[in-house]
Coordinates of C-alpha atoms in Angstrom, one line a residue:
Chain A
M1 CA 126.6 113.5 114.6
K2 CA 124.3 112.4 115.3
K3 CA 122.8 109.5 112.2
K4 CA 119.6 111.0 110.6
A5 CA 116.5 109.6 110.2
K6 CA 115.6 108.1 107.8
T7 CA 111.9 108.6 105.9
I8 CA 110.4 107.1 102.5
G9 CA 108.3 109.9 101.4
L10 CA 105.6 109.5 99.1
L11 CA 105.7 112.1 96.0
S12 CA 103.1 112.5 93.6
G13 CA 104.7 116.0 92.5
G14 CA 101.4 117.8 94.7
L15 CA 101.2 120.1 97.0
D16 CA 100.4 117.8 99.3
S17 CA 103.2 115.0 99.4
T18 CA 105.9 117.9 98.4
T19 CA 104.7 119.5 101.6
A20 CA 104.9 117.1 103.7
I21 CA 108.5 115.9 102.8
G22 CA 109.7 119.0 103.5
L23 CA 108.6 119.6 107.0
A24 CA 110.5 115.8 107.4
I25 CA 112.9 117.2 106.1
E26 CA 112.9 120.6 108.2
K27 CA 112.7 118.3 111.3
G28 CA 116.1 116.9 110.1
H29 CA 115.4 113.5 108.6
E30 CA 116.8 112.4 105.2
V31 CA 114.4 111.4 102.7
I32 CA 114.5 109.1 99.8
G33 CA 111.0 109.9 96.9
L34 CA 108.9 107.1 95.5
S35 CA 106.8 108.5 92.9
F36 CA 104.5 106.2 91.0
N37 CA 104.1 105.6 86.8
Y38 CA 100.7 103.6 88.0
G39 CA 98.5 103.9 84.3
Q40 CA 97.3 107.9 84.8
R41 CA 96.7 109.8 83.2
H42 CA 99.6 111.9 81.9
K43 CA 103.3 111.4 83.2
R44 CA 102.6 115.6 83.4
E45 CA 102.6 114.8 87.2
L46 CA 105.3 112.8 87.6
D47 CA 107.5 114.8 85.9
A48 CA 106.3 117.6 88.8
A49 CA 107.3 115.5 91.4
K50 CA 111.0 114.9 89.5
Q51 CA 111.3 118.7 89.4
M52 CA 110.5 118.3 93.6
A53 CA 113.5 115.8 94.3
N54 CA 115.7 117.8 92.3
H55 CA 114.3 121.3 94.7
F56 CA 114.7 119.1 97.4
K57 CA 118.3 117.9 96.5
L58 CA 116.8 114.0 97.3
E59 CA 119.7 111.4 96.8
E60 CA 117.4 109.4 95.8
H61 CA 114.3 109.5 93.8
H62 CA 112.7 106.1 92.7
I63 CA 110.0 105.6 90.7
I64 CA 108.5 102.3 90.4
D65 CA 106.1 101.2 87.3
I66 CA 102.3 99.5 88.9
N67 CA 100.0 98.9 86.1
L68 CA 96.8 99.8 88.0
S69 CA 95.1 100.7 84.3
K70 CA 95.5 97.4 83.0
W71 CA 91.8 96.7 85.0
G72 CA 90.7 100.3 85.5
G73 CA 87.8 101.2 88.1
S74 CA 88.8 105.5 87.7
S75 CA 88.7 108.1 85.3
L76 CA 92.3 108.4 86.3
T77 CA 93.5 105.0 84.9
D78 CA 90.6 104.1 83.0
F79 CA 90.4 107.0 79.3
N80 CA 86.9 106.0 78.8
Q81 CA 85.9 108.1 81.6
S82 CA 85.4 111.3 82.1
I83 CA 86.8 113.2 85.1
P84 CA 84.4 114.8 87.1
N85 CA 84.2 118.7 86.9
Q86 CA 81.2 119.8 88.8
G87 CA 82.5 119.9 92.0
V88 CA 82.4 117.8 95.4
I89 CA 79.6 116.5 96.0
Q90 CA 79.3 115.5 100.3
G91 CA 79.2 111.8 101.4
V92 CA 79.4 110.8 97.2
I93 CA 83.3 108.8 96.0
P94 CA 83.9 110.6 92.9
N95 CA 84.9 108.3 89.9
T96 CA 88.8 109.8 90.2
Y97 CA 88.8 107.1 93.1
V98 CA 91.4 104.5 92.4
P99 CA 90.0 101.3 94.1
G100 CA 93.4 100.2 96.3
R101 CA 95.6 102.9 94.9
N102 CA 97.3 104.0 99.4
T103 CA 97.4 101.1 100.0
V104 CA 99.8 99.5 97.2
F105 CA 101.6 103.0 97.6
I106 CA 102.5 102.6 100.6
A107 CA 102.6 98.2 100.8
I108 CA 105.1 99.6 97.8
G109 CA 107.0 102.4 100.6
L110 CA 107.3 100.1 103.2
S111 CA 109.3 97.4 101.4
L112 CA 111.6 100.5 100.6
A113 CA 111.2 101.3 104.1
E114 CA 112.1 97.8 105.2
A115 CA 114.2 97.9 102.6
K116 CA 116.3 100.9 103.6
N117 CA 115.8 100.5 107.1
A118 CA 114.5 103.7 107.1
T119 CA 112.5 105.1 110.3
H120 CA 109.5 106.3 108.7
L121 CA 106.9 107.2 105.4
I122 CA 105.6 110.1 105.2
L123 CA 102.1 110.9 103.7
G124 CA 100.5 114.0 102.4
I125 CA 97.2 112.1 103.0
N126 CA 94.6 114.3 103.7
A127 CA 91.1 113.7 105.4
M128 CA 90.0 116.8 104.9
D129 CA 89.0 118.0 101.3
Y130 CA 89.3 113.9 100.4
S131 CA 86.7 113.0 103.0
G132 CA 84.4 110.9 100.2
Y133 CA 87.2 108.4 99.5
P134 CA 88.0 105.7 102.7
D135 CA 91.5 105.8 101.8
C136 CA 92.3 109.1 103.2
R137 CA 90.4 108.8 106.5
P138 CA 92.9 108.3 109.6
D139 CA 91.6 105.0 110.8
Y140 CA 92.8 104.1 107.6
I141 CA 95.8 104.4 108.6
E142 CA 95.9 103.6 111.7
A143 CA 94.6 100.0 110.7
Y144 CA 97.8 100.1 108.6
Q145 CA 100.8 101.4 111.3
T146 CA 99.0 97.9 112.8
L147 CA 99.3 96.3 109.7
S148 CA 102.7 97.6 109.3
N149 CA 104.1 96.5 112.4
L150 CA 103.1 93.1 112.4
S151 CA 104.3 92.2 108.5
S152 CA 108.4 92.7 109.5
K153 CA 110.9 91.1 112.4
A154 CA 111.1 95.0 113.2
G155 CA 107.4 96.2 113.8
R156 CA 107.3 93.5 116.1
E157 CA 109.6 93.8 118.4
G158 CA 108.6 97.3 118.3
Q159 CA 111.1 99.2 116.2
G160 CA 108.7 98.9 113.3
I161 CA 108.0 101.7 110.0
K162 CA 106.1 104.4 111.5
L163 CA 103.2 105.8 109.4
W164 CA 103.2 109.8 109.4
A165 CA 100.6 112.1 108.2
P166 CA 101.0 114.8 108.9
L167 CA 98.7 116.3 106.9
I168 CA 95.8 113.8 107.4
H169 CA 94.0 117.2 109.6
W170 CA 94.6 120.1 107.9
E171 CA 92.2 122.4 105.9
K172 CA 94.3 123.1 102.3
I173 CA 94.9 126.7 103.5
K174 CA 97.0 125.3 106.0
I175 CA 98.7 123.4 103.7
V176 CA 99.3 126.2 101.4
Q177 CA 100.1 128.2 103.8
E178 CA 102.7 125.9 105.5
A179 CA 103.5 125.0 102.0
I180 CA 104.6 128.9 101.4
R181 CA 106.5 129.2 104.6
L182 CA 108.6 125.9 103.2
D183 CA 109.6 128.1 100.7
I184 CA 108.1 124.8 98.4
P185 CA 107.8 125.5 94.8
I186 CA 104.1 125.9 94.5
D187 CA 103.9 127.1 90.6
L188 CA 105.8 124.1 89.5
T189 CA 103.8 122.0 92.0
W190 CA 100.9 119.5 89.8
S191 CA 97.4 119.3 91.8
C192 CA 95.2 118.7 87.8
Y193 CA 93.9 115.3 86.7
Q194 CA 94.1 117.0 83.7
G195 CA 97.7 116.3 81.6
G196 CA 97.8 119.2 79.6
Q197 CA 99.9 122.1 79.3
K198 CA 98.2 124.8 82.0
E199 CA 96.1 123.4 84.2
C200 CA 92.5 122.9 84.1
G201 CA 90.9 124.7 86.0
I202 CA 88.1 123.3 86.3
C203 CA 88.0 120.3 88.3
D204 CA 88.1 118.8 91.4
S205 CA 92.3 119.7 92.4
C206 CA 92.1 122.5 90.9
R207 CA 89.0 123.9 92.5
I208 CA 90.5 122.5 95.9
R209 CA 94.1 124.0 95.0
H210 CA 93.7 127.6 93.9
T211 CA 90.4 128.1 96.2
A212 CA 92.6 127.2 98.8
L213 CA 95.9 130.0 97.2
R214 CA 93.1 132.3 97.1
Q215 CA 92.6 132.3 100.3
A216 CA 96.4 132.2 101.4
G217 CA 97.1 135.8 98.9
Y218 CA 98.8 133.7 97.1
S219 CA 99.3 135.6 94.1
N220 CA 100.8 133.1 91.3
I221 CA 97.3 131.2 90.7
P222 CA 97.5 129.9 86.4
H223 CA 93.1 130.3 87.2
T224 CA 90.3 131.7 88.0
P225 CA 87.3 130.1 87.2
Chain B
M1 CA 71.0 80.3 88.1
K2 CA 73.0 81.2 91.4
K3 CA 75.7 83.7 90.0
K4 CA 79.6 82.2 90.9
A5 CA 81.2 84.3 93.2
K6 CA 84.0 85.9 92.4
T7 CA 87.6 84.9 93.7
I8 CA 90.9 86.5 92.6
G9 CA 93.9 84.3 92.8
L10 CA 97.2 84.9 94.3
L11 CA 99.1 82.5 91.8
S12 CA 102.5 82.3 92.1
G13 CA 102.9 78.9 89.9
G14 CA 104.2 77.0 93.3
L15 CA 102.1 74.0 94.9
D16 CA 100.6 76.2 98.0
S17 CA 99.2 79.0 95.8
T18 CA 97.3 76.3 92.6
T19 CA 95.9 74.0 95.8
A20 CA 94.8 77.3 96.9
I21 CA 93.2 78.1 93.7
G22 CA 92.1 75.1 93.6
L23 CA 90.0 74.6 96.3
A24 CA 87.9 78.2 95.6
I25 CA 87.2 76.2 92.5
E26 CA 85.9 72.7 93.9
K27 CA 84.0 75.0 95.7
G28 CA 81.7 76.9 92.9
H29 CA 83.9 79.9 93.1
E30 CA 85.8 81.8 89.7
V31 CA 88.9 82.8 90.0
I32 CA 90.8 85.9 88.4
G33 CA 94.8 84.5 88.6
L34 CA 96.4 87.6 89.2
S35 CA 100.9 86.9 89.1
F36 CA 103.8 88.8 89.9
N37 CA 106.6 89.7 87.7
Y38 CA 108.5 90.9 90.4
G39 CA 111.7 90.8 89.8
Q40 CA 112.7 87.5 91.1
R41 CA 115.7 84.9 90.3
H42 CA 114.3 83.6 87.1
K43 CA 110.8 83.2 85.6
R44 CA 110.4 79.6 85.7
E45 CA 107.9 80.1 88.5
L46 CA 105.3 82.6 85.7
D47 CA 105.5 79.4 83.5
A48 CA 104.3 77.4 86.4
A49 CA 101.8 80.0 87.0
K50 CA 100.9 79.9 83.3
Q51 CA 100.4 76.3 82.8
M52 CA 98.5 76.1 86.5
A53 CA 96.4 79.1 85.2
N54 CA 95.7 77.0 81.7
H55 CA 94.7 74.5 83.7
F56 CA 92.9 75.4 85.7
K57 CA 91.3 77.1 82.3
L58 CA 90.5 80.2 84.6
E59 CA 89.4 83.3 82.4
E60 CA 91.5 85.6 82.7
H61 CA 95.0 85.1 84.4
H62 CA 97.1 89.2 85.0
I63 CA 100.9 89.3 85.0
I64 CA 101.6 92.6 86.6
D65 CA 105.2 93.7 86.5
I66 CA 106.1 95.2 90.1
N67 CA 109.8 95.4 90.1
L68 CA 111.0 95.0 94.2
S69 CA 114.5 94.0 93.4
K70 CA 115.1 97.8 92.0
W71 CA 115.6 97.7 96.4
G72 CA 116.9 93.7 97.1
G73 CA 116.9 93.3 99.9
S74 CA 116.2 89.9 99.7
S75 CA 118.7 86.7 97.6
L76 CA 115.7 86.5 95.8
T77 CA 115.4 89.2 94.2
D78 CA 119.3 90.3 95.2
F79 CA 121.7 88.1 93.1
N80 CA 124.7 89.6 94.7
Q81 CA 123.3 86.9 97.5
S82 CA 123.1 83.5 97.9
I83 CA 120.0 80.9 98.3
P84 CA 120.4 79.4 101.7
N85 CA 120.2 75.1 101.9
Q86 CA 121.3 74.6 104.8
G87 CA 117.8 73.6 105.6
V88 CA 115.4 76.3 107.8
I89 CA 116.5 77.6 111.5
Q90 CA 113.3 77.6 114.3
G91 CA 112.6 81.4 115.4
V92 CA 115.9 83.0 111.3
I93 CA 114.2 84.6 109.3
P94 CA 116.2 83.7 106.3
N95 CA 117.3 85.5 103.6
T96 CA 115.0 84.4 101.1
Y97 CA 112.4 86.7 102.9
V98 CA 111.4 89.7 100.4
P99 CA 110.6 92.9 102.3
G100 CA 107.3 93.9 101.9
R101 CA 106.7 91.1 99.8
N102 CA 103.0 89.6 100.6
T103 CA 102.1 92.9 101.5
V104 CA 102.3 94.7 98.3
F105 CA 101.4 91.3 96.4
I106 CA 97.9 91.8 98.5
A107 CA 97.4 95.5 97.3
I108 CA 97.6 95.2 94.3
G109 CA 95.8 91.9 94.7
L110 CA 92.5 93.9 96.7
S111 CA 93.1 96.5 93.7
L112 CA 91.9 93.9 91.4
A113 CA 89.4 92.7 93.0
E114 CA 88.0 95.6 93.7
A115 CA 87.8 97.2 89.9
K116 CA 86.3 93.5 89.2
N117 CA 83.7 93.5 92.2
A118 CA 85.1 90.5 93.4
T119 CA 84.3 89.1 97.5
H120 CA 87.1 87.0 97.9
L121 CA 91.3 87.0 98.1
I122 CA 92.4 83.7 98.2
L123 CA 96.2 83.4 99.0
G124 CA 98.7 80.4 99.7
I125 CA 100.1 81.6 102.9
N126 CA 100.9 78.6 105.5
A127 CA 102.3 79.5 108.3
M128 CA 103.8 75.7 109.3
D129 CA 106.5 76.0 107.6
Y130 CA 107.5 79.3 107.1
S131 CA 106.8 80.5 111.2
G132 CA 110.1 82.5 110.1
Y133 CA 108.1 85.4 108.3
P134 CA 106.4 87.6 109.5
D135 CA 103.8 88.5 107.2
C136 CA 102.3 84.5 107.0
R137 CA 101.0 84.7 110.2
P138 CA 97.3 84.4 111.3
D139 CA 97.3 87.8 113.1
Y140 CA 99.6 89.5 109.8
I141 CA 96.7 88.4 107.6
E142 CA 93.7 89.1 110.1
A143 CA 95.3 92.8 110.5
Y144 CA 95.1 92.8 107.1
Q145 CA 91.7 92.1 106.6
T146 CA 91.3 95.1 109.0
L147 CA 93.0 97.4 106.8
S148 CA 91.0 96.1 103.8
N149 CA 87.2 96.6 105.9
L150 CA 88.7 99.7 106.0
S151 CA 90.0 100.4 102.7
S152 CA 87.6 100.9 100.3
K153 CA 83.6 102.1 100.9
A154 CA 82.1 98.3 99.7
G155 CA 83.8 97.1 103.6
R156 CA 83.4 99.6 105.3
E157 CA 79.4 98.8 104.3
G158 CA 80.4 95.1 105.3
Q159 CA 81.0 94.1 102.1
G160 CA 84.1 94.3 101.9
I161 CA 86.7 91.9 100.5
K162 CA 88.0 88.9 102.6
L163 CA 90.7 87.5 102.7
W164 CA 90.5 83.8 102.3
A165 CA 94.4 81.3 103.3
P166 CA 92.8 78.2 104.3
L167 CA 95.5 77.0 103.8
I168 CA 97.2 78.8 106.9
H169 CA 97.5 76.2 109.9
W170 CA 98.4 73.4 107.1
E171 CA 101.2 71.4 107.7
K172 CA 102.3 70.7 104.1
I173 CA 102.1 66.7 103.4
K174 CA 98.5 68.2 103.6
I175 CA 98.7 70.5 101.8
V176 CA 100.4 67.1 98.8
Q177 CA 97.4 65.1 100.3
E178 CA 95.3 67.6 99.2
A179 CA 96.7 68.9 95.9
I180 CA 96.4 65.0 94.7
R181 CA 92.4 64.9 96.0
L182 CA 92.0 67.8 93.5
D183 CA 94.0 66.2 90.7
I184 CA 96.5 69.2 90.7
P185 CA 99.6 68.5 88.6
I186 CA 101.7 68.6 91.5
D187 CA 105.3 68.0 88.7
L188 CA 104.4 71.4 86.8
T189 CA 104.5 73.6 89.8
W190 CA 107.4 75.8 90.7
S191 CA 108.3 75.9 94.3
C192 CA 112.5 75.7 93.5
Y193 CA 114.3 78.9 94.2
Q194 CA 116.1 78.8 91.5
G195 CA 115.1 78.7 88.0
G196 CA 117.2 76.0 86.3
Q197 CA 116.4 73.0 83.4
K198 CA 115.2 71.1 87.6
E199 CA 114.5 71.8 91.0
C200 CA 118.0 71.7 92.9
G201 CA 116.6 69.7 94.6
I202 CA 118.8 71.5 97.9
C203 CA 117.3 74.8 98.7
D204 CA 114.4 75.2 101.7
S205 CA 111.7 75.5 100.0
C206 CA 112.9 72.4 97.9
R207 CA 113.6 70.6 100.7
I208 CA 110.1 71.0 102.9
R209 CA 108.4 69.7 99.3
H210 CA 110.2 66.9 99.1
T211 CA 110.1 66.1 102.5
A212 CA 106.2 65.8 102.3
L213 CA 105.9 64.4 98.3
R214 CA 107.8 61.6 99.4
Q215 CA 105.3 61.2 103.3
A216 CA 102.1 62.0 101.1
G217 CA 103.2 58.3 98.9
Y218 CA 104.3 61.0 96.1
S219 CA 106.2 59.3 93.0
N220 CA 107.3 61.5 91.2
I221 CA 109.3 63.7 92.8
P222 CA 112.4 64.2 90.6
H223 CA 115.2 64.3 93.3
T224 CA 115.8 62.9 96.6
P225 CA 119.1 64.3 98.2

């Protein structure tokens, strides 16, 4: 029997990363989950990440502490800043952007991948909804691939870790449709920037999610603001 | 009065990073120190980092926990592996190489730099002594610079954070000579891979350090194995 490809899956507990991991598993990869306790506002998304790791029956799921709230710089890590709820403004980076967050998370993912001899690192990064975030764009991922190839002996010999961002060009509705097709328990994923018992329904992340869920005909939407 | 350039300085407590920070301060930069409790064998080097932060009178010195020992992959983070002491072998990456360590540390440094509006990130990385390490080479730093420019709004507008590795092409003896010129308390820096009360004197790091100290005529060498 052919040995399964091993893939590190960054798992936030949200819809995008969960769908990405679902795709990797569908393609026959063995996935090791990686989540971060990075000083975010709430642990609600980490609970969702654990539930998704259980859903996928991942044999390994690492939760790493890395306190990016120590220097704030974002409404997600600095409780003195408010989460915006006036909708996405084209060309403006919202204060939910966390400086360097994706760069840090991917770096830690590459460390884990190298230690575990994984061939891929799968990311739920999506450029369509977050065009304001510089670190969700295709050229950013390409530059990180170049760095990854140079950062390890295997990479320099052409056997580097592949950064795999299958959702990068997808509209949110396509992500929802794929999540439904993959039987992902969407109502257990968590995308809301706030950490209440229920989704707030008004932050940018909720708005984008709910619009797409409605468009895809998903019936179990907790809020329709 | 012209405002000082603000620089994040990765500070391991060793000779190289301390000398690099000394150079930045000599050039008039305000330096914010950044060290890592990454699951290394010993905290001895963190004590040295704190002493160096005091020596330079840094106003800020952040020590960040990031447990890379969770997945091992190196003799520095996995206590079941032995530190080698047979000398550097050309073309062979020693087991002291920590998967992804520099990529993770620089990523966290860039996050801090962006949050603090720093213009530079100074690194003690040196390609001469560690030619076996893929992530200490100039092309690796160049690729990271490209990534850094794409990862932030400021970088995309040409105001990105400059990765500054002044020691990258230096022989170790030049680093020692510069450390002496900059009045760095060399005997308080810590480069040994082991964490005893005194340097072991036989690990690769001690060997390289002591050879250079002898060549530079430094008188206070604890061991001459």
